[in-house]
XYZ file of C-alpha atoms in Angstrom:
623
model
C -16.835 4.228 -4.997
C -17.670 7.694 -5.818
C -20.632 9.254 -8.093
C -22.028 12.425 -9.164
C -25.307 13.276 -11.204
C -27.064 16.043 -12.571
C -30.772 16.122 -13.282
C -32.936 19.134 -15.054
C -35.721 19.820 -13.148
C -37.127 22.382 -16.321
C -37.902 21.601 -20.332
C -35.689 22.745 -22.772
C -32.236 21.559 -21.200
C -29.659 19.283 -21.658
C -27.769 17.926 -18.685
C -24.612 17.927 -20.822
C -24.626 21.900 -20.730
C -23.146 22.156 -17.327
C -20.600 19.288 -17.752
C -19.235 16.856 -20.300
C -19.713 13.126 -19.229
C -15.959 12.110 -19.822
C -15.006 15.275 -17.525
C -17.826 14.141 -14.923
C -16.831 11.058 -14.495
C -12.497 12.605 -14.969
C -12.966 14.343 -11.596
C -14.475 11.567 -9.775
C -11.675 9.422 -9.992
C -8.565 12.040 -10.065
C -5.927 9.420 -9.191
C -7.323 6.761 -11.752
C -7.901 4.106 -9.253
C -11.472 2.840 -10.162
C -11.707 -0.532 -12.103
C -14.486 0.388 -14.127
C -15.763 4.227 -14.896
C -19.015 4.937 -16.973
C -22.379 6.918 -17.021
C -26.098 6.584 -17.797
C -27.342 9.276 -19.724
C -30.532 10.757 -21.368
C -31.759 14.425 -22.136
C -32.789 14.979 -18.379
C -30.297 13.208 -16.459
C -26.207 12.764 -16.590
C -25.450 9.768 -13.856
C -21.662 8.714 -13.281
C -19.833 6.410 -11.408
C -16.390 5.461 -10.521
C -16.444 1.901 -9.073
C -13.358 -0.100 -7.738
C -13.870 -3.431 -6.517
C -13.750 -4.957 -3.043
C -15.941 -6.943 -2.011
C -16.944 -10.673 -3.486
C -19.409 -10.285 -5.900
C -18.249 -5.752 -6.603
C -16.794 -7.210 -10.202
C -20.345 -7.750 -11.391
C -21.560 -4.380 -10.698
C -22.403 -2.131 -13.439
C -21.338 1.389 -13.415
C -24.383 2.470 -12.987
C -26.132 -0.201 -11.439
C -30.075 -0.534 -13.249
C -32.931 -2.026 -12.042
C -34.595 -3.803 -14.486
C -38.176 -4.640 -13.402
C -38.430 -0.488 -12.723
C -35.612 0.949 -14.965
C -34.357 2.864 -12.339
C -30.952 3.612 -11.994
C -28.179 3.778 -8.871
C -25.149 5.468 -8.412
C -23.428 4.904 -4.833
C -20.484 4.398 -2.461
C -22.470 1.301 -0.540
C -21.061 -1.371 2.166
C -24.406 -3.660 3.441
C -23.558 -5.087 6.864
C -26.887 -6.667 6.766
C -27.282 -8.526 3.469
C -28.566 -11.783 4.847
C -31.599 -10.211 6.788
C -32.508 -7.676 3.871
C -32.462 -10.882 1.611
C -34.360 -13.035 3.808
C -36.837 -10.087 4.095
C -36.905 -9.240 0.879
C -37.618 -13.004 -0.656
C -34.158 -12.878 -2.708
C -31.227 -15.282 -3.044
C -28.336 -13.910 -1.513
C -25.708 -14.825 -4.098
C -22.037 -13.145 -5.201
C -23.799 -11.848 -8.340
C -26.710 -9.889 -5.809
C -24.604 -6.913 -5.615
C -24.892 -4.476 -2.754
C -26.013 -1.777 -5.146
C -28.598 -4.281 -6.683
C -29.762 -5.309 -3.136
C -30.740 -1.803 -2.373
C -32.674 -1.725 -5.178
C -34.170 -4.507 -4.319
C -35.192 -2.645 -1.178
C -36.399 0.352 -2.532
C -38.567 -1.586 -5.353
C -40.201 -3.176 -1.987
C -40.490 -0.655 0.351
C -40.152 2.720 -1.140
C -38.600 5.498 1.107
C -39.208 3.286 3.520
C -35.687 0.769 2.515
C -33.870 3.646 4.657
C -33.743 2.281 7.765
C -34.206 -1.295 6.534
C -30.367 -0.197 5.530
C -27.809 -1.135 8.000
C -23.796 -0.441 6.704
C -21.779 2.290 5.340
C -23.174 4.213 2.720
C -24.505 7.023 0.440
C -26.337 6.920 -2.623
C -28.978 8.245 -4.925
C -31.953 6.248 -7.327
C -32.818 8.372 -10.253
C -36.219 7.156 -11.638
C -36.505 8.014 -14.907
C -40.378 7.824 -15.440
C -41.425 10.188 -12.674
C -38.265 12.488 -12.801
C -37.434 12.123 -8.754
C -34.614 11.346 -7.467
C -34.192 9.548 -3.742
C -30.682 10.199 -1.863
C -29.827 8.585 1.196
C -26.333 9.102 4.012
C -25.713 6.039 6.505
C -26.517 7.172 10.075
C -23.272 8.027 10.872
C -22.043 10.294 7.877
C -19.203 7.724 6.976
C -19.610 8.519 3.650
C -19.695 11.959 1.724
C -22.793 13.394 -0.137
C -23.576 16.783 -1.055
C -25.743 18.241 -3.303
C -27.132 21.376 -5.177
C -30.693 22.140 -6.098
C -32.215 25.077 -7.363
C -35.302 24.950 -9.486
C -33.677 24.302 -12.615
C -30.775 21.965 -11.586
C -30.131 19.103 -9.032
C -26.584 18.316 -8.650
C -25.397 15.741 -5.972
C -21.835 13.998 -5.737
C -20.097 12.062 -3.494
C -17.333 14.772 -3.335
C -17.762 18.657 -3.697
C -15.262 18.836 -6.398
C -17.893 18.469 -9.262
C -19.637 21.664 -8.363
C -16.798 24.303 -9.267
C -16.693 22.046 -12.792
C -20.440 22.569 -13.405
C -21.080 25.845 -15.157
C -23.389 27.218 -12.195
C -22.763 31.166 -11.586
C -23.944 30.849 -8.278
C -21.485 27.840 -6.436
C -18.066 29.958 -5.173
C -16.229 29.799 -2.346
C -18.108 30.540 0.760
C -16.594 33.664 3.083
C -18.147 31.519 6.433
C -16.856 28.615 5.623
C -13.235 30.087 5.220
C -13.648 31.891 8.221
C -14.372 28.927 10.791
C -11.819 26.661 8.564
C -8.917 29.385 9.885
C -10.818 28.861 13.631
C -9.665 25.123 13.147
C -13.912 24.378 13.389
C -15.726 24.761 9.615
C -17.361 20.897 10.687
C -21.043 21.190 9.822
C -23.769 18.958 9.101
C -25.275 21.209 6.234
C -23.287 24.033 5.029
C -20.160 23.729 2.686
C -17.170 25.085 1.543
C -19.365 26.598 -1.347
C -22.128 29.304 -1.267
C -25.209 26.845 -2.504
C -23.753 23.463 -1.823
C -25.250 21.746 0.483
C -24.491 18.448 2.462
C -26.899 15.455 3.185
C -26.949 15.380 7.391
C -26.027 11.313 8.631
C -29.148 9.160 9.143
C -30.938 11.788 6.213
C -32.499 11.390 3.035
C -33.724 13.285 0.697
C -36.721 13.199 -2.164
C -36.406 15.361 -5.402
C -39.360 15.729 -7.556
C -40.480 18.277 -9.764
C -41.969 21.438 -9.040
C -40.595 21.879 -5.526
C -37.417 21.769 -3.727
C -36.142 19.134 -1.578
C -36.108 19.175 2.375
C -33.674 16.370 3.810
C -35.494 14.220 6.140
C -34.408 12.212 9.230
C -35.620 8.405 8.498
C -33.278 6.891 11.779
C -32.282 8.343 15.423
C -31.046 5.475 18.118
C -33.836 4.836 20.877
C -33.095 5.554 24.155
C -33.767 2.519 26.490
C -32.763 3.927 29.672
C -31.008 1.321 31.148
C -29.838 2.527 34.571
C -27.620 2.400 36.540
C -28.056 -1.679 37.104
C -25.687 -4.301 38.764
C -22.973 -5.920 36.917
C -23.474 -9.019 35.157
C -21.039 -11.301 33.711
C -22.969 -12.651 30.481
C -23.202 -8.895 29.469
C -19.181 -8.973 28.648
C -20.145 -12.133 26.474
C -22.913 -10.468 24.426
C -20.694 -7.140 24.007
C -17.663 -9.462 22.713
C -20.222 -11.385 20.104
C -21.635 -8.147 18.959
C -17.703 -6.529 18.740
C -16.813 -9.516 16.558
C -19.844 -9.503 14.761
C -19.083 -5.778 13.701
C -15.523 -6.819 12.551
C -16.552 -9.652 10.723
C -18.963 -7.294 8.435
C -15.982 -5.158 7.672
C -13.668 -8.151 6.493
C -16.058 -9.110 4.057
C -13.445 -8.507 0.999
C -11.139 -10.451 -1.847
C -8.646 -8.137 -1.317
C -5.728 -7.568 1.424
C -6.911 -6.412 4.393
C -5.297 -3.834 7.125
C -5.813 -2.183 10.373
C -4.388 0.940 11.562
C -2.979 0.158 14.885
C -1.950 3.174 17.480
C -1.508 0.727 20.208
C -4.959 2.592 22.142
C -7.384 0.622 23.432
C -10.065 0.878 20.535
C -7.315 0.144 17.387
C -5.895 -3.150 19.572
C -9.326 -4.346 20.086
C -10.375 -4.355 16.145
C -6.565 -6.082 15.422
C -7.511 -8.849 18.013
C -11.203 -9.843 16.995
C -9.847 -9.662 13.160
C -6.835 -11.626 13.931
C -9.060 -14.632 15.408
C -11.884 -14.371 12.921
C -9.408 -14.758 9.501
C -7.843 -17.670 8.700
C -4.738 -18.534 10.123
C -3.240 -18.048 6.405
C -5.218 -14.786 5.930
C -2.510 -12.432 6.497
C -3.939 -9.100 8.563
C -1.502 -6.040 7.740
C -1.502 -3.571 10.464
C 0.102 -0.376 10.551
C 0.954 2.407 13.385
C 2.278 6.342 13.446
C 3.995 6.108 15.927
C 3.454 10.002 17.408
C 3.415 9.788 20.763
C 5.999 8.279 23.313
C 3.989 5.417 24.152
C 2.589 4.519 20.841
C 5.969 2.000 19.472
C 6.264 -0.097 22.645
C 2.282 -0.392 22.529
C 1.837 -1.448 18.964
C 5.114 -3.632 19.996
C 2.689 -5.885 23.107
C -0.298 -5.937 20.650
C 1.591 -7.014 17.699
C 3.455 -9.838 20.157
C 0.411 -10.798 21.989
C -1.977 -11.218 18.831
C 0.846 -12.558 17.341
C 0.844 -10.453 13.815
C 3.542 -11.405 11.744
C 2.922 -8.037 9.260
C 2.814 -4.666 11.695
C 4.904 -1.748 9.854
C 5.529 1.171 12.212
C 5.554 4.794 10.909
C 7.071 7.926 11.991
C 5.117 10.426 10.813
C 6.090 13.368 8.435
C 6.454 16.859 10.950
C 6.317 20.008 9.567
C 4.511 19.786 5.998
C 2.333 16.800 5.991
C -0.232 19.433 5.086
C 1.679 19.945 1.819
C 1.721 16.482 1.130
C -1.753 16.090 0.628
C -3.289 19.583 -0.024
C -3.793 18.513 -3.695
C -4.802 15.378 -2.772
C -7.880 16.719 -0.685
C -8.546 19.587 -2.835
C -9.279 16.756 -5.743
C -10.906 14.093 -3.261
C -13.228 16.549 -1.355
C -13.254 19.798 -3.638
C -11.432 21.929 -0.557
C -8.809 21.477 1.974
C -9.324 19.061 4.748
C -11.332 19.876 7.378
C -9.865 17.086 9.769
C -6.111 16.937 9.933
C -5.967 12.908 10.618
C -7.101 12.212 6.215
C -3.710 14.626 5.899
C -0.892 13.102 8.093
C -2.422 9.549 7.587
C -1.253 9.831 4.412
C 1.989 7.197 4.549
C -0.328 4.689 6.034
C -2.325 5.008 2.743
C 0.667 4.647 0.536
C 1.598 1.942 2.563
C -1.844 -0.181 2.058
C -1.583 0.915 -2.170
C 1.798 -0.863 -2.118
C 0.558 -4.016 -0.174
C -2.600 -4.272 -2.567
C -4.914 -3.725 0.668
C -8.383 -1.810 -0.646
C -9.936 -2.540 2.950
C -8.739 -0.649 5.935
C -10.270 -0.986 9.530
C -10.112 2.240 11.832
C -10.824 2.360 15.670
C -12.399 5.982 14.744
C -15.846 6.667 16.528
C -15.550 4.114 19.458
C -14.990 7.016 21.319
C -18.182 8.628 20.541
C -20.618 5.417 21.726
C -19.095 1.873 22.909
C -15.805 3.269 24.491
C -16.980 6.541 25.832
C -16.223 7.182 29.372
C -19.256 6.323 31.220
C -18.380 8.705 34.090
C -22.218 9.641 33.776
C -22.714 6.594 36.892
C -21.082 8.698 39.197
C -24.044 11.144 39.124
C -26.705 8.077 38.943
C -24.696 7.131 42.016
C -25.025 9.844 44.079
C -28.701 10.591 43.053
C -30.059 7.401 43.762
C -28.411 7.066 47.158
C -26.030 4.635 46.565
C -23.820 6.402 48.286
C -21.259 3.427 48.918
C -21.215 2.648 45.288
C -20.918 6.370 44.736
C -17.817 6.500 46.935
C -16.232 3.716 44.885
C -16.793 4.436 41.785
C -14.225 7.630 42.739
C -11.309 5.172 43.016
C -7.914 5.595 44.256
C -6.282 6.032 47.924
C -8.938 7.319 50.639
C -7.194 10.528 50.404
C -7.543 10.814 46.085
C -11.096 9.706 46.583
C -12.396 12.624 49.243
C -10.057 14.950 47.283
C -12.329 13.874 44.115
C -15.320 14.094 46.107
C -15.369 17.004 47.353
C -14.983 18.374 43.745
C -17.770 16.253 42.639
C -19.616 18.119 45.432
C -18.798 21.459 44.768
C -19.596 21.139 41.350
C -23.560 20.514 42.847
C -23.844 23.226 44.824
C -21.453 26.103 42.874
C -22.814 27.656 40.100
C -21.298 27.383 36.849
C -19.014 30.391 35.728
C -20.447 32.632 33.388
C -17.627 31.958 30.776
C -16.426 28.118 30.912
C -12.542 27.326 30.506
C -13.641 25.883 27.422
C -15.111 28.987 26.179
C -12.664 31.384 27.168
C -9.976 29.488 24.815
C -11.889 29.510 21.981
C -12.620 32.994 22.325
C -8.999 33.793 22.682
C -8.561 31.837 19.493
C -11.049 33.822 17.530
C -9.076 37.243 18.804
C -6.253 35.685 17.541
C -7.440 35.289 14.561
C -7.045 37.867 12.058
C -10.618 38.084 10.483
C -12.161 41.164 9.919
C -14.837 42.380 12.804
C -17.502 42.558 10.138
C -17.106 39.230 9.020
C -16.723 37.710 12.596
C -20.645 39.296 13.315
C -22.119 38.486 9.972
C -21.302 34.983 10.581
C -21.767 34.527 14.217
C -18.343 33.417 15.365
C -18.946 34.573 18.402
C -21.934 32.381 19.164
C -19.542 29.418 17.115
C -16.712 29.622 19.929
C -19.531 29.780 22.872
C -21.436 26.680 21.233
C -17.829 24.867 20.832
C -17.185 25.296 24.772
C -20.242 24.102 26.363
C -20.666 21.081 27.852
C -23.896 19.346 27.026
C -25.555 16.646 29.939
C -28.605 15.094 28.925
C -31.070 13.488 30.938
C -30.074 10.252 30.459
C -25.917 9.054 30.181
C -27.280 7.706 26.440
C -28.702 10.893 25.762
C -25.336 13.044 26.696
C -23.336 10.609 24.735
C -25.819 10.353 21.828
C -25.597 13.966 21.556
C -21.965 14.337 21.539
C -21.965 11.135 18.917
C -23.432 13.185 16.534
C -21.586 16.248 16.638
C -20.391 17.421 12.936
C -17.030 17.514 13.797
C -17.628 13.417 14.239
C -18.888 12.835 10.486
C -16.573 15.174 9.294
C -13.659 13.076 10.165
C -15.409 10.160 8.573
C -15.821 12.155 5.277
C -12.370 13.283 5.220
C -10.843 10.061 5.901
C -13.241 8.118 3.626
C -12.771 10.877 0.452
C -8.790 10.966 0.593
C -8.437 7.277 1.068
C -10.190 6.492 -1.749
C -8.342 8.431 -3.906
C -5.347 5.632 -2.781
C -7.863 3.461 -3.786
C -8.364 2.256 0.149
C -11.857 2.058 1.548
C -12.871 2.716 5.248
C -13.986 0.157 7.727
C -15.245 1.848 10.854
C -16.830 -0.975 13.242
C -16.933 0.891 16.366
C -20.012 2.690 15.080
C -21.627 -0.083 13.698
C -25.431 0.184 14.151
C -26.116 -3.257 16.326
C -23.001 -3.064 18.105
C -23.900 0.921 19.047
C -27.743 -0.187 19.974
C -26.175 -3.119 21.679
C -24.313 -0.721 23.904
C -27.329 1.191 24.228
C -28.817 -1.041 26.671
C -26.314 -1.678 28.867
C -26.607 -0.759 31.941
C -24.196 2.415 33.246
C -22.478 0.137 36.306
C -21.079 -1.726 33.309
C -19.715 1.677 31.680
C -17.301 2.374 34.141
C -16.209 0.937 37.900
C -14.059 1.823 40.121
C -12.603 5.082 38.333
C -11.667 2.885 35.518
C -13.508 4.383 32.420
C -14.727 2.157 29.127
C -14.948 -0.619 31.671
C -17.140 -3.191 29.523
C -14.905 -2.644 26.533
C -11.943 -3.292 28.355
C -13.172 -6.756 30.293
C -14.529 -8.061 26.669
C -10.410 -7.477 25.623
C -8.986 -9.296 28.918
C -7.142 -11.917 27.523
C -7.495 -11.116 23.721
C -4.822 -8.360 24.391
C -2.212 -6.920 26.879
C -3.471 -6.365 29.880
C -0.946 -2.950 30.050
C -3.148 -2.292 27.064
C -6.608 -3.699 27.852
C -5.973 -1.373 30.990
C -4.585 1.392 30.003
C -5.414 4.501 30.257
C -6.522 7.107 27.106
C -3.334 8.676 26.832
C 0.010 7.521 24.829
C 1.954 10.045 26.413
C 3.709 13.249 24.919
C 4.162 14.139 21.301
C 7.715 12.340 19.904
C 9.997 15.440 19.752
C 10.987 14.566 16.348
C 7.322 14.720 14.703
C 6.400 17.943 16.389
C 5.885 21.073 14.558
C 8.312 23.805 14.233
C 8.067 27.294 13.591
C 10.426 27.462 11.448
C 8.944 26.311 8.687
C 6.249 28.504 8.540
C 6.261 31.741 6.671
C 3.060 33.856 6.877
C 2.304 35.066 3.281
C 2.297 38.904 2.619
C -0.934 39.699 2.610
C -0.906 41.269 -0.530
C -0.368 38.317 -2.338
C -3.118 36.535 -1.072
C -5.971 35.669 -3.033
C -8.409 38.650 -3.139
C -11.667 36.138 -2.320
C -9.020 35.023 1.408
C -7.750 38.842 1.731
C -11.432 40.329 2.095
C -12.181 38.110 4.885
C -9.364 39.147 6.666
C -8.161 42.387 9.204
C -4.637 43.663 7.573
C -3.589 45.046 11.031
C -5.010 42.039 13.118
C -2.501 40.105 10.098
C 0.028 41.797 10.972
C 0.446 40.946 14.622
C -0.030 37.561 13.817
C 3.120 37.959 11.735
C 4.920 39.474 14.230
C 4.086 36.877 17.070
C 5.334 33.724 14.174
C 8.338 35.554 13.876
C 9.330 35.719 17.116
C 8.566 32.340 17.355
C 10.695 31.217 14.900
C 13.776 32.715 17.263
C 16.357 30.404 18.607
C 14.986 29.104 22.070
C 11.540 30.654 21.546
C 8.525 29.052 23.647
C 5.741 26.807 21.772
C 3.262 26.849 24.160
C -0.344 26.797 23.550
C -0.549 30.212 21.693
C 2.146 29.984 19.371
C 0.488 25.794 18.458
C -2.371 27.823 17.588
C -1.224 30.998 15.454
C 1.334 27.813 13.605
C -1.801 26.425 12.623
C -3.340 29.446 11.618
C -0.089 30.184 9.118
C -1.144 26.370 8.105
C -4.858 27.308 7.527
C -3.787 30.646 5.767
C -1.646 28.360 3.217
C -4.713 25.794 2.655
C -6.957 28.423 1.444
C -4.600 30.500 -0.350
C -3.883 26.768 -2.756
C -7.372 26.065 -2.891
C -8.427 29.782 -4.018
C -5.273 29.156 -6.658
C -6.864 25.635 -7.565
C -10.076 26.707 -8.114
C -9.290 29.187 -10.453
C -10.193 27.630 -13.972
């Protein structure tokens, strides 16, 4: 699954002389989990891969994979939903021996840069041709899998995790003073920048062209089309079509010769993956699903699903409170190369030990149905009202006549009152950043200020598909992806995420917005294609699973704010020693019998979290 390459873009250089082959390919597979390791070499290019099989036909590939009409070689994490169509376009027998690596390229011998959005899966990878020097490197539209990069004009590094760069003897890659900054915010998600000063990451739906004598510029090759449905009138034969293309997405992501398992909350999203796998395996196929149970709701939920689908291997987990952090902060620092910058890769962490013990290397996630097919769709409310439907308008508010003019008149005022200067939103996240004990300098250098604002607005398109487009492709989405997809695979796991799978998502696309959401009930075609399949408590329920369980929520007592003079000195320059110490003060008093959480003290107990993270990965990078 993972990969990492260097290439010398000037004469007189070895690619060895930043990194040994047997190290390269050492810290892409820190667990020992791959089934076959090796590397391509020659005296411009070191190419490694780490490659554990999965699929039917992932025995046969070669690590790297070679073309051998061009000579060109691959290294790449790569899941094709689409092999039948690229084969049928591209003239080739689709056979168990056509690997996916092969198949792409296949695609790029055809079409050049072109193969890009021919491309339809989960993916990132790079084609080093050795006759003209260049290198092509490509991230799936969604960012599901990591890729990052270096290039100055005398080295290209790229990798599917950032842990290679501190090994390579570049002067230049450290630990970046931004980055640690909005990692103790809670927010370091970005498309481009890194946890290191000159490592960059490949944006989703990018590639990006390296040839000699310049330096590379990622380029967008795919963005969704808008088709502006409208607001429309329901139709029946629309739930169909959504169900087929739902199943259709599953059925991609069961294509395996291994075990196979689900994660299973008991939400909406999770259930409906369970039930479309559950009816397109075989009755022998066993399906292993498997639920933290969290939240209040979340064991008598997974409890209906499991009865109504009728799985006969569901394993509910309470989570680990307190110090799941410490579990896996040297997990993520070897996966990724820093600490995680989405918390669900850390505390997911028994359901991955869980799946290594059952044999499962496949495991299906209801992640990013959120961001497209099960958003909301409160958007008709306002096609509604501005097309004059006012009866429609009226109920699409739902609930008792009084609920409904209670809702409308704030629907109302929000037309005609201006919006604050300072949203709710905004406010928070400034509080947070005053809470935070960074240094005044460093908060203007990097712009925190602008960071919190930016995190606090609300964006509206023009259309519903462009607001939820927009918000689909926030950084904070991919990053989840990343995380999740890097610290799996060091269990040996590998993500299936079919929420976001590109015909599904376009499929959604041109649905009308009536079909979004009716009635006040939100996610409204998702739910009617699961009538029947599941629950109806869960087909109809809504988003949340109640309060946190008691037992699994954090406590202040076991966090101890470091003295600040024992810090690391690349954390302890970043940071105000008198805003420090009043974040000490407020933990401690915290930590008294009876003290209130609240929403302050959740914060700064993060922040003691964050401080711990970086202080470990400061120690780990240290050679």
């Amino acid at each position: 699954m993972m990969f990492g390459g260097i290439v010398v873009r000037q004469a007189g250089h070895d690619p060895r002389e930043w990194i040994a082959p047997e190290r390269l390919e050492a810290t892409l597979d820190p667990y020992r989990v791959a089934d076959r390791t090796g590397h391509w070499c020659s005296n411009t290019a070191l190419l490694a891969q780490a490659a554990r099989w999965n699929t039917p036909g992932s025995c046969h590939a070669q690590t790297p994979e070679r073309c051998v009409e061009t000579g060109r070689v691959l290294l790449g994490w790569i899941r094709l939903d689409n092999r039948s169509e690229l084969c049928r376009s591209l003239g080739l027998e689709e056979r168990e021996t056509l690997t996916d690596g092969l198949l792409v390229l296949a695609a790029h011998r055809q079409w050049g840069r072109d193969a890009a959005p021919q491309l339809q899966g989960e993916f990132g990878f790079a084609i080093h041709d050795p006759a003209s020097q260049s290198t092509w490197c490509v991230r799936d539209i969604m960012g599901t899998r990591p890729f990052f990069y270096y290039a100055t004009p005398r080295l290209f590094a790229f990798a599917s995790t950032a842990a290679v760069f501190p090994v390579l003897k570049c002067e230049d890659i450290g630990p970046s003073d931004g980055w640690m900054a909005r990692f103790l915010l809670g927010y370091s998600h970005d498309h481009i920048r890194t946890a290191f000063d000159g490592v960059l990451r490949l944006p989703p739906a990018h590639d990006l062209l390296v040839e000699r004598g310049s330096l590379p510029e990622p380029r967008r090759y795919f963005a969704f089309e808008d088709p502006e449905p409208g607001i429309g009138e329901p139709d029946p034969d629309r739930v169909e079509a959504y169900r087929a293309a739902l199943d259709s997405a599953v059925a991609g992501a069961l294509r395996s010769t291994y075990p196979i398992a689900a994660e299973l909350s008991g939400g909406l999203d999770s259930s409906a993956i369970v039930a479309s796998a559950r009816l397109l395996l075989a009755e022998e196929v066993p399906l292993h699903t498997i639920g933290l149970e969290m939240y209040e709701e979340d064991k008598a939920a997974q409890a209906a699903v499991v009865a109504h689908c009728g799985l006969k291997h569901h394993r509910g987990i309470t989570p680990v409170a307190n110090e799941w952090h410490r579990a896996t902060q040297e997990r993520a620092n070897a996966a990724l190369g820093f600490p995680l910058e989405h918390p669900n890769a850390g505390y997911h962490f028994q359901i991955y030990e869980h799946c290594q013990q059952l044999g499962v290397r496949t495991l299906l996630s209801g992640f990013g149905g959120d961001e497209i097919v099960t958003s909301g769709g409160r958007e008709v409310c306002d096609e509604l009202f501005a097309a004059g439907r006012l009866s429609d308008w009226w109920r699409s508010l739902a609930g008792s006549p009084a609920s409904r003019a209670r809702r409308a008149v704030r629907f109302l005022r929000q037309k005609v009152v201006p919006l604050p200067a300072l949203l709710p939103a905004q406010a928070v996240f400034l509080s947070q950043l005053n809470a935070t004990p960074l240094r005044d300098e460093v908060i203007a250098e990097h712009g925190l200020v602008d960071l919190q604002l930016q995190r606090g607005n609300i964006f509206v398109g023009q259309t519903p598909n462009e607001t939820i487009l927009r918000r689909a492709f926030r950084a904070y989405v991919s990053g989840r992806f990343e995380s999740c997809s890097a610290v799996a695979a060091t269990y040996g796991i590998e993500y299936r995420w079919p929420l976001v799978q590109r015909q599904l998502a376009e499929a959604f696309l041109t649905v009308p917005s009536i079909e979004r959401h009716r009635v006040g009930i939100g996610r409204y075609l998702h739910r009617q294609a699961s009538v029947g399949r599941l629950p109806d408590n869960i087909a109809w329920h809504a988003k949340s699973m109640g309060a946190v369980r008691p037992e699994v929520h954090p406590s202040a007592k076991c966090h101890i704010l470091q003295n600040m003079s024992l810090l690391s000195p690349a954390l302890a320059y970043i940071l105000d020693p008198v805003k420090y110490l009043k974040l000490g003060e407020s933990i401690s008093l915290r930590s008294q019998p009876g003290a209130h959480f609240g929403r302050v003290g959740a914060y700064n107990l993060g922040l003691v979290r964050r401080i711990d993270l970086l202080s470990d990965w400061l120690m780990y990078l240290r050679p």
